[in-house]
Amino acid sequence: MSADSTRTKILAAASELFLEGGLAALSVRAIAKRASMSTIGIYSQFEGKQGVLDALYIEGFEMVAKAMEQTGEGLTPKQRVISSCEAYLDVAENFNAHYRLIFGAADDTYSPSPEAHNVAASAFKGLLMLTAETMPDDTAQDDIRARAIEVWAALHGYVGLRQHQVSSEADIDNWRELALATIDKLLAG
Amino acid sequence: MSADSTRTKILAAASELFLEGGLAALSVRAIAKRASMSTIGIYSQFEGKQGVLDALYIEGFEMVAKAMEQTGEGLTPKQRVISSCEAYLDVAENFNAHYRLIFGAADDTYSPSPEAHNVAASAFKGLLMLTAETMPDDTAQDDIRARAIEVWAALHGYVGLRQHQVSSEADIDNWRELALATIDKLLAG
DNA sequence: TATAGTCTATAACACTGTTATATTTGGTGT
DNA sequence: ACACCAAATATAACAGTGTTATAGACTATA
């Protein structure tokens, strides 16, 4: 078997386990078992668990970046941002384990590689360009950046609160709506 | 030695280790060693690591709740909210490990107890009351709640992005300022 | 003082990530 | 086709984790 297909098989196994049971289910031995290979294989193809987590990190951030790159035809700039935000919320919901790996980082044993960091930066750049179009052409770069961070912070904040369920009386289906309303308000300001 | 002082000694040791090295440094054996007792002592006084984490969770959320209960004399309602938000950002910065335990939850092995959940709910209630005073008296409860969630989401989002450092060109000292500006904008809307 | 009961200490179990030591495999050069 | 070398593999082990069973010491009551 080629080295490349071995890598993809490991990643597929890891991604499956990750979606099923989150980070707790993602042990090196479990990945190897599901990929029908020996434990040490993970260390041959990747640099141990770090490498696998890095691949999942990149996988997750690429989905986020993709959400930010949505090019809706015939939509106003503001509508395009809103549409991207909806896609962002979808990713956070459907790939919760990935999202928590990306932003949680509660596991001190893992820190993303430079390559992973690049994917993260490019995702932010996508939002930056989307945001720029909703503002006057002569807007200062710092102001655009502040607006983009503002939007992302609101999105991320809603996702985080939803995961936490800080208010037990919360109406779950309402969160999406609230988040998008806030984004709309921020874009208008 | 009384059982109560044993508990406090364990909690002090755990809190120290937690601040020093985060969740990774918080092993049952390390806690026991620093508290000068046997490993099994953690299981006598608490229900294992779950119990210790729960205590730290409550410790952290009580700090957040305290920030939300700030009663600034001679300040307008809006100024009081801003002031509480500053206190919130301070807690998130100075007790980062606690904050990540509260909101990160990437470690699937721990889930907060009902008591811990109550402390969380009371913290939210604090923000809810602060927020209510910034709005007209006849504002619907749902709208107040939405506004409070909006503020908390923005705060939490900025903290999360700052921890993540999603934009490498970020000017750290600027984050606080940006966050407070967003809050101000949201309260005005 | 004797005894009951709780707390504690030692060691073990099943798991984690990682690595050293063989062993087998695959491809290349003659 | 045979020999050789390099790379991937398998087995087992090491140090660490949370947790628990068994045996010991200590306190407090009868």
Coordinates of C-alpha atoms (C1' of nucleotides) in Angstrom, one line a residue:
Chain A
M1 CA 0.0 0.0 0.0
S2 CA 1.3 3.4 -0.8
A3 CA 2.3 5.7 1.9
D4 CA -0.3 8.3 0.9
S5 CA -3.2 6.0 1.1
T6 CA -2.0 4.8 4.4
R7 CA -2.1 8.4 5.6
T8 CA -5.6 9.0 4.3
K9 CA -6.7 5.8 5.9
I10 CA -5.4 6.9 9.3
L11 CA -7.0 10.3 8.9
A12 CA -10.3 8.8 8.0
A13 CA -10.2 6.5 11.1
A14 CA -9.2 9.4 13.3
S15 CA -11.9 11.7 11.9
E16 CA -14.5 9.0 12.5
L17 CA -13.5 8.4 16.1
F18 CA -13.3 12.2 16.6
L19 CA -16.8 12.7 15.4
E20 CA -18.1 9.8 17.4
G21 CA -16.5 10.4 20.8
G22 CA -14.6 13.7 20.7
L23 CA -11.1 14.1 21.9
A24 CA -11.5 11.5 24.7
A25 CA -12.1 8.7 22.1
L26 CA -9.1 9.7 20.0
S27 CA -6.3 7.4 21.4
V28 CA -3.4 6.4 19.3
R29 CA -4.2 2.7 19.8
A30 CA -7.9 3.2 18.8
I31 CA -6.9 5.0 15.6
A32 CA -4.5 2.2 14.7
K33 CA -7.0 -0.4 15.5
R34 CA -9.7 1.1 13.3
A35 CA -7.2 1.7 10.5
S36 CA -6.2 -2.0 10.8
M37 CA -2.6 -1.4 11.6
S38 CA -0.2 -1.4 14.4
T39 CA 0.1 1.4 16.9
I40 CA 3.6 2.4 15.7
G41 CA 2.2 3.1 12.3
I42 CA 0.8 6.3 13.6
Y43 CA 4.3 7.3 14.4
S44 CA 5.7 6.3 11.0
Q45 CA 3.1 8.3 9.0
F46 CA 2.6 11.2 11.4
E47 CA 4.6 12.5 14.3
G48 CA 2.5 10.7 16.8
K49 CA -0.7 12.1 18.1
Q50 CA 0.4 15.7 17.6
G51 CA 0.5 15.0 13.9
V52 CA -3.0 13.5 13.8
L53 CA -4.4 16.3 15.9
D54 CA -2.7 18.8 13.6
A55 CA -4.3 17.2 10.6
L56 CA -7.7 17.3 12.3
Y57 CA -7.1 20.9 13.2
I58 CA -6.3 21.8 9.6
E59 CA -9.3 19.8 8.5
G60 CA -11.6 21.8 10.8
F61 CA -10.1 25.2 9.9
E62 CA -10.4 24.5 6.2
M63 CA -14.1 24.0 6.7
V64 CA -14.3 27.3 8.5
A65 CA -12.2 29.0 5.8
K66 CA -14.5 27.5 3.2
A67 CA -17.5 29.0 5.0
M68 CA -15.8 32.4 4.9
E69 CA -15.1 32.2 1.2
Q70 CA -18.7 31.8 0.2
T71 CA -19.4 33.9 -3.0
G72 CA -23.1 34.3 -3.2
E73 CA -24.1 35.6 -6.6
G74 CA -26.5 38.5 -6.6
L75 CA -26.2 39.2 -2.9
T76 CA -25.3 42.5 -1.3
P77 CA -22.0 42.5 0.6
K78 CA -23.8 42.5 3.9
Q79 CA -26.0 39.6 2.8
R80 CA -22.8 37.7 1.9
V81 CA -21.4 38.2 5.3
I82 CA -24.6 37.0 6.9
S83 CA -24.6 33.9 4.6
S84 CA -21.0 33.1 5.6
C85 CA -21.9 33.5 9.3
E86 CA -24.7 31.0 8.8
A87 CA -22.2 28.6 7.2
Y88 CA -19.9 29.2 10.1
L89 CA -22.6 28.3 12.6
D90 CA -23.3 25.1 10.6
V91 CA -19.7 24.0 10.8
A92 CA -19.6 24.7 14.5
E93 CA -22.7 22.6 15.0
N94 CA -22.1 19.7 12.6
F95 CA -18.4 19.3 13.4
N96 CA -18.4 20.2 17.1
A97 CA -15.4 18.1 17.9
H98 CA -13.3 19.8 15.3
Y99 CA -14.5 23.2 16.4
R100 CA -13.6 22.5 20.0
L101 CA -10.2 21.3 19.0
I102 CA -9.7 24.5 17.0
F103 CA -10.9 26.9 19.6
G104 CA -11.0 25.0 22.9
A105 CA -7.4 24.1 23.2
A106 CA -8.1 23.0 26.8
D107 CA -5.7 20.1 26.2
D108 CA -2.4 21.7 26.9
T109 CA -0.6 18.8 25.3
Y110 CA -1.4 20.0 21.8
S111 CA -0.4 23.2 20.1
P112 CA -0.9 23.8 16.4
S113 CA 2.0 23.6 13.9
P114 CA 3.0 26.6 11.8
E115 CA 1.2 25.1 8.8
A116 CA -2.0 24.8 10.9
H117 CA -1.6 28.4 11.9
N118 CA -1.4 29.4 8.3
V119 CA -4.8 27.8 7.5
A120 CA -6.2 29.7 10.5
A121 CA -4.8 33.0 9.2
S122 CA -6.2 32.4 5.8
A123 CA -9.6 31.8 7.2
F124 CA -9.5 35.1 9.0
K125 CA -8.3 36.8 5.8
G126 CA -11.5 35.5 4.1
L127 CA -13.7 37.1 6.7
L128 CA -11.6 40.3 6.4
M129 CA -12.2 40.6 2.7
L130 CA -15.9 39.9 3.1
T131 CA -16.2 42.5 5.8
A132 CA -14.3 45.1 3.9
E133 CA -16.9 45.1 1.2
T134 CA -19.6 46.1 3.7
M135 CA -17.7 49.3 4.6
P136 CA -17.0 52.4 2.6
D137 CA -14.0 52.2 0.2
D138 CA -11.9 54.8 2.2
T139 CA -12.2 52.9 5.5
A140 CA -8.9 52.5 7.3
Q141 CA -7.4 49.0 7.5
D142 CA -7.5 49.0 11.3
D143 CA -11.2 49.7 11.3
I144 CA -11.9 46.9 8.8
R145 CA -9.9 44.6 10.9
A146 CA -11.7 45.7 14.1
R147 CA -15.0 45.1 12.4
A148 CA -14.0 41.6 11.2
I149 CA -12.8 40.7 14.7
E150 CA -16.0 42.0 16.1
V151 CA -18.0 39.8 13.9
W152 CA -15.9 36.7 14.5
A153 CA -16.0 37.3 18.3
A154 CA -19.7 37.5 18.3
L155 CA -20.0 34.3 16.2
H156 CA -17.5 32.5 18.4
G157 CA -19.1 33.8 21.5
Y158 CA -22.6 32.5 20.6
V159 CA -21.1 29.1 19.7
G160 CA -19.3 29.0 23.0
L161 CA -22.3 30.0 25.1
R162 CA -24.4 27.5 23.3
Q163 CA -22.0 24.7 24.0
H164 CA -21.9 25.7 27.6
Q165 CA -25.6 26.1 28.1
V166 CA -25.0 28.8 30.7
S167 CA -28.6 29.5 30.9
S168 CA -30.7 26.4 31.5
E169 CA -33.9 28.1 30.4
A170 CA -32.3 28.7 27.0
D171 CA -34.4 28.1 23.9
I172 CA -31.8 26.4 21.7
D173 CA -33.4 27.0 18.4
N174 CA -33.3 30.6 19.1
W175 CA -29.6 30.9 19.3
R176 CA -28.9 31.0 15.6
E177 CA -31.4 33.7 15.2
L178 CA -30.0 35.7 18.0
A179 CA -26.5 35.4 16.7
L180 CA -27.4 36.5 13.2
A181 CA -29.4 39.4 14.6
T182 CA -26.3 40.5 16.5
I183 CA -24.2 40.2 13.4
D184 CA -26.7 42.3 11.5
K185 CA -26.6 45.0 14.2
L186 CA -22.8 45.0 14.2
L187 CA -22.6 45.4 10.5
A188 CA -25.0 48.3 10.6
G189 CA -23.1 50.2 13.3
Chain B
M1 CA -6.8 17.4 61.4
S2 CA -10.4 18.2 60.8
A3 CA -12.0 17.0 57.6
D4 CA -12.8 20.6 56.6
S5 CA -9.3 21.9 56.8
T6 CA -8.2 18.8 54.8
R7 CA -10.6 19.7 52.1
T8 CA -9.4 23.3 52.0
K9 CA -5.8 22.1 51.9
I10 CA -6.5 19.9 48.9
L11 CA -8.3 22.7 47.2
A12 CA -5.5 25.1 47.8
A13 CA -3.0 22.6 46.4
A14 CA -5.2 22.0 43.4
S15 CA -5.7 25.7 42.7
E16 CA -2.0 26.3 42.9
L17 CA -1.2 23.5 40.4
F18 CA -4.0 24.7 38.2
L19 CA -2.7 28.2 38.0
E20 CA 0.8 27.0 37.5
G21 CA 0.3 24.5 34.7
G22 CA -3.3 24.3 33.8
L23 CA -5.3 21.2 33.5
A24 CA -2.3 19.1 32.4
A25 CA -0.5 19.7 35.7
L26 CA -3.6 18.7 37.7
S27 CA -3.1 15.1 38.3
V28 CA -4.5 13.4 41.4
R29 CA -1.1 12.3 42.5
A30 CA 0.3 15.8 42.1
I31 CA -2.5 17.3 44.2
A32 CA -2.0 14.7 46.9
K33 CA 1.7 15.2 46.9
R34 CA 1.5 18.9 47.3
A35 CA -1.2 18.6 50.0
S36 CA 1.2 16.2 51.8
M37 CA -1.2 13.2 51.8
S38 CA -1.8 10.0 50.0
T39 CA -3.4 9.7 46.6
I40 CA -6.5 8.0 48.1
G41 CA -7.1 11.1 50.2
I42 CA -8.5 12.9 47.2
Y43 CA -11.1 10.1 46.9
S44 CA -12.0 10.3 50.6
Q45 CA -12.6 14.0 50.7
F46 CA -13.9 14.5 47.1
E47 CA -15.3 12.1 44.6
G48 CA -12.0 11.8 42.8
K49 CA -10.8 14.2 40.2
Q50 CA -14.4 15.0 39.2
G51 CA -14.9 16.5 42.6
V52 CA -11.8 18.6 42.5
L53 CA -12.6 19.9 39.1
D54 CA -16.0 20.7 40.2
A55 CA -14.7 22.8 43.1
L56 CA -12.4 24.6 40.7
Y57 CA -15.2 25.2 38.3
I58 CA -17.3 26.7 41.1
E59 CA -14.3 28.7 42.2
G60 CA -14.0 30.1 38.7
F61 CA -17.6 30.8 38.2
E62 CA -17.9 32.6 41.5
M63 CA -15.3 35.0 40.3
V64 CA -17.3 35.6 37.2
A65 CA -20.4 36.0 39.2
K66 CA -18.7 38.5 41.4
A67 CA -17.6 40.5 38.4
M68 CA -21.2 40.6 37.3
E69 CA -22.5 41.8 40.7
Q70 CA -20.4 45.0 40.7
T71 CA -22.4 47.8 42.1
G72 CA -20.7 51.0 41.1
E73 CA -22.0 54.0 43.1
G74 CA -22.9 57.0 41.0
L75 CA -22.5 55.3 37.7
T76 CA -25.1 55.1 35.0
P77 CA -26.6 51.6 34.3
K78 CA -24.6 51.5 31.1
Q79 CA -21.4 52.4 32.8
R80 CA -22.1 49.7 35.4
V81 CA -22.4 47.1 32.6
I82 CA -19.1 48.3 31.1
S83 CA -17.4 48.2 34.4
S84 CA -18.6 44.6 34.9
C85 CA -17.4 43.7 31.5
E86 CA -13.9 45.0 32.4
A87 CA -14.0 42.9 35.5
Y88 CA -15.0 39.9 33.5
L89 CA -12.1 40.4 31.1
D90 CA -9.8 40.7 34.1
V91 CA -11.0 37.4 35.5
A92 CA -10.6 35.7 32.1
E93 CA -7.0 37.0 31.9
N94 CA -5.8 36.5 35.4
F95 CA -7.4 33.1 35.9
N96 CA -7.1 31.7 32.5
A97 CA -7.0 28.1 33.6
H98 CA -10.3 28.5 35.5
Y99 CA -11.8 30.3 32.6
R100 CA -10.9 27.5 30.2
L101 CA -12.2 24.9 32.5
I102 CA -15.5 26.8 32.7
F103 CA -15.9 27.4 29.0
G104 CA -13.5 25.2 27.3
A105 CA -14.8 21.8 28.3
A106 CA -12.7 20.2 25.7
D107 CA -11.9 17.5 28.3
D108 CA -14.9 15.2 27.8
T109 CA -14.1 13.4 31.1
Y110 CA -15.5 16.2 33.2
S111 CA -19.0 17.5 33.3
P112 CA -20.1 20.0 35.9
S113 CA -22.4 18.9 38.8
P114 CA -25.8 20.4 39.4
E115 CA -24.4 22.6 42.1
A116 CA -21.8 24.0 39.7
H117 CA -24.5 24.6 37.2
N118 CA -26.4 26.7 39.8
V119 CA -23.4 29.0 40.3
A120 CA -23.2 29.4 36.5
A121 CA -26.9 30.3 36.3
S122 CA -26.6 32.8 39.1
A123 CA -23.7 34.5 37.3
F124 CA -25.9 34.9 34.2
K125 CA -28.7 36.3 36.4
G126 CA -26.3 38.9 37.6
L127 CA -25.7 40.1 34.1
L128 CA -29.3 39.9 33.3
M129 CA -30.2 42.3 36.0
L130 CA -27.4 44.7 35.1
T131 CA -28.5 44.6 31.5
A132 CA -32.2 45.2 32.3
E133 CA -31.4 48.6 33.9
T134 CA -29.9 49.8 30.6
M135 CA -33.2 49.2 28.8
P136 CA -36.6 50.9 29.1
D137 CA -38.8 49.6 31.9
D138 CA -41.4 48.1 29.6
T139 CA -38.9 46.0 27.7
A140 CA -40.0 42.4 27.3
Q141 CA -38.2 39.8 29.3
D142 CA -37.1 38.0 26.1
D143 CA -35.6 41.1 24.8
I144 CA -33.6 41.7 28.0
R145 CA -32.4 38.1 27.9
A146 CA -31.4 38.4 24.3
R147 CA -29.5 41.6 25.1
A148 CA -27.7 39.9 28.0
I149 CA -26.8 36.9 25.9
E150 CA -25.6 39.3 23.2
V151 CA -23.2 41.0 25.6
W152 CA -21.9 37.8 27.2
A153 CA -21.4 36.3 23.7
A154 CA -19.4 39.3 22.6
L155 CA -17.3 39.2 25.8
H156 CA -16.7 35.4 25.6
G157 CA -16.0 35.6 21.9
Y158 CA -13.2 38.2 22.4
V159 CA -11.7 36.2 25.2
G160 CA -11.8 33.1 23.0
L161 CA -10.2 34.8 20.0
R162 CA -7.5 36.3 22.2
Q163 CA -6.6 32.9 23.6
H164 CA -6.5 31.5 20.1
Q165 CA -4.5 34.3 18.5
V166 CA -6.3 33.7 15.2
S167 CA -4.7 36.7 13.7
S168 CA -0.9 36.6 14.2
E169 CA -0.7 40.3 13.5
A170 CA -2.9 41.0 16.4
D171 CA -2.1 43.9 18.7
I172 CA -2.8 42.3 22.1
D173 CA -3.2 45.4 24.1
N174 CA -5.9 46.5 21.7
W175 CA -8.3 43.6 22.4
R176 CA -9.7 44.9 25.6
E177 CA -10.4 48.2 24.0
L178 CA -12.1 46.5 21.0
A179 CA -14.2 44.3 23.2
L180 CA -15.4 47.2 25.3
A181 CA -16.2 49.3 22.2
T182 CA -18.3 46.4 20.9
I183 CA -20.2 46.1 24.2
D184 CA -20.8 49.8 24.1
K185 CA -22.2 49.5 20.6
L186 CA -24.4 46.6 21.5
L187 CA -25.8 48.5 24.5
A188 CA -26.7 51.5 22.4
G189 CA -28.5 49.5 19.7
Chain C
dT1 C1' -9.3 -0.9 78.2
dA2 C1' -11.5 -3.2 74.4
dT3 C1' -13.8 -2.7 70.2
dA4 C1' -16.0 -0.6 66.2
dG5 C1' -15.5 2.3 62.5
dT6 C1' -13.3 5.6 59.7
dC7 C1' -9.3 7.2 57.5
dT8 C1' -5.0 6.0 55.3
dA9 C1' -1.1 3.6 52.8
dT10 C1' 0.6 0.3 49.6
dA11 C1' 0.0 -1.9 45.6
dA12 C1' -2.4 -3.2 41.7
dC13 C1' -5.5 -2.7 37.3
dA14 C1' -6.6 -0.8 32.9
dC15 C1' -5.7 2.8 30.3
dT16 C1' -2.8 6.8 28.0
dG17 C1' 1.4 8.6 24.7
dT18 C1' 5.8 7.1 23.4
dT19 C1' 9.9 4.4 22.3
dA20 C1' 13.6 0.5 22.0
dT21 C1' 14.3 -3.9 20.0
dA22 C1' 13.6 -7.4 16.7
dT23 C1' 11.3 -9.1 12.6
dT24 C1' 9.3 -9.0 8.3
dT25 C1' 8.7 -6.8 4.0
dG26 C1' 9.8 -4.4 -0.4
dG27 C1' 12.7 -2.6 -3.9
dT28 C1' 17.2 -2.3 -6.2
dG29 C1' 21.8 -3.7 -8.1
dT30 C1' 24.4 -7.2 -9.8
Chain D
dA1 C1' 17.4 -15.1 -9.9
dC2 C1' 19.9 -14.0 -5.9
dA3 C1' 21.8 -10.9 -2.4
dC4 C1' 21.6 -6.8 0.0
dC5 C1' 20.1 -2.7 2.1
dA6 C1' 16.6 0.4 3.6
dA7 C1' 12.0 1.2 5.3
dA8 C1' 7.9 -0.2 7.5
dT9 C1' 6.1 -3.2 10.9
dA10 C1' 5.1 -5.9 15.3
dT11 C1' 5.9 -7.0 20.1
dA12 C1' 6.9 -5.5 24.3
dA13 C1' 8.2 -2.2 27.5
dC14 C1' 8.4 2.5 30.1
dA15 C1' 6.5 6.3 32.5
dG16 C1' 2.5 8.4 33.3
dT17 C1' -2.8 8.8 34.1
dG18 C1' -7.6 7.9 37.0
dT19 C1' -9.3 4.6 39.9
dT20 C1' -9.9 0.8 43.2
dA21 C1' -9.1 -3.5 46.2
dT22 C1' -6.8 -5.0 50.2
dA23 C1' -4.4 -4.5 54.4
dG24 C1' -2.9 -1.4 58.1
dA25 C1' -3.2 2.5 61.7
dC26 C1' -5.5 5.6 64.2
dT27 C1' -9.6 7.8 66.7
dA28 C1' -13.6 7.7 69.4
dT29 C1' -17.1 5.6 71.8
dA30 C1' -19.0 1.7 75.1

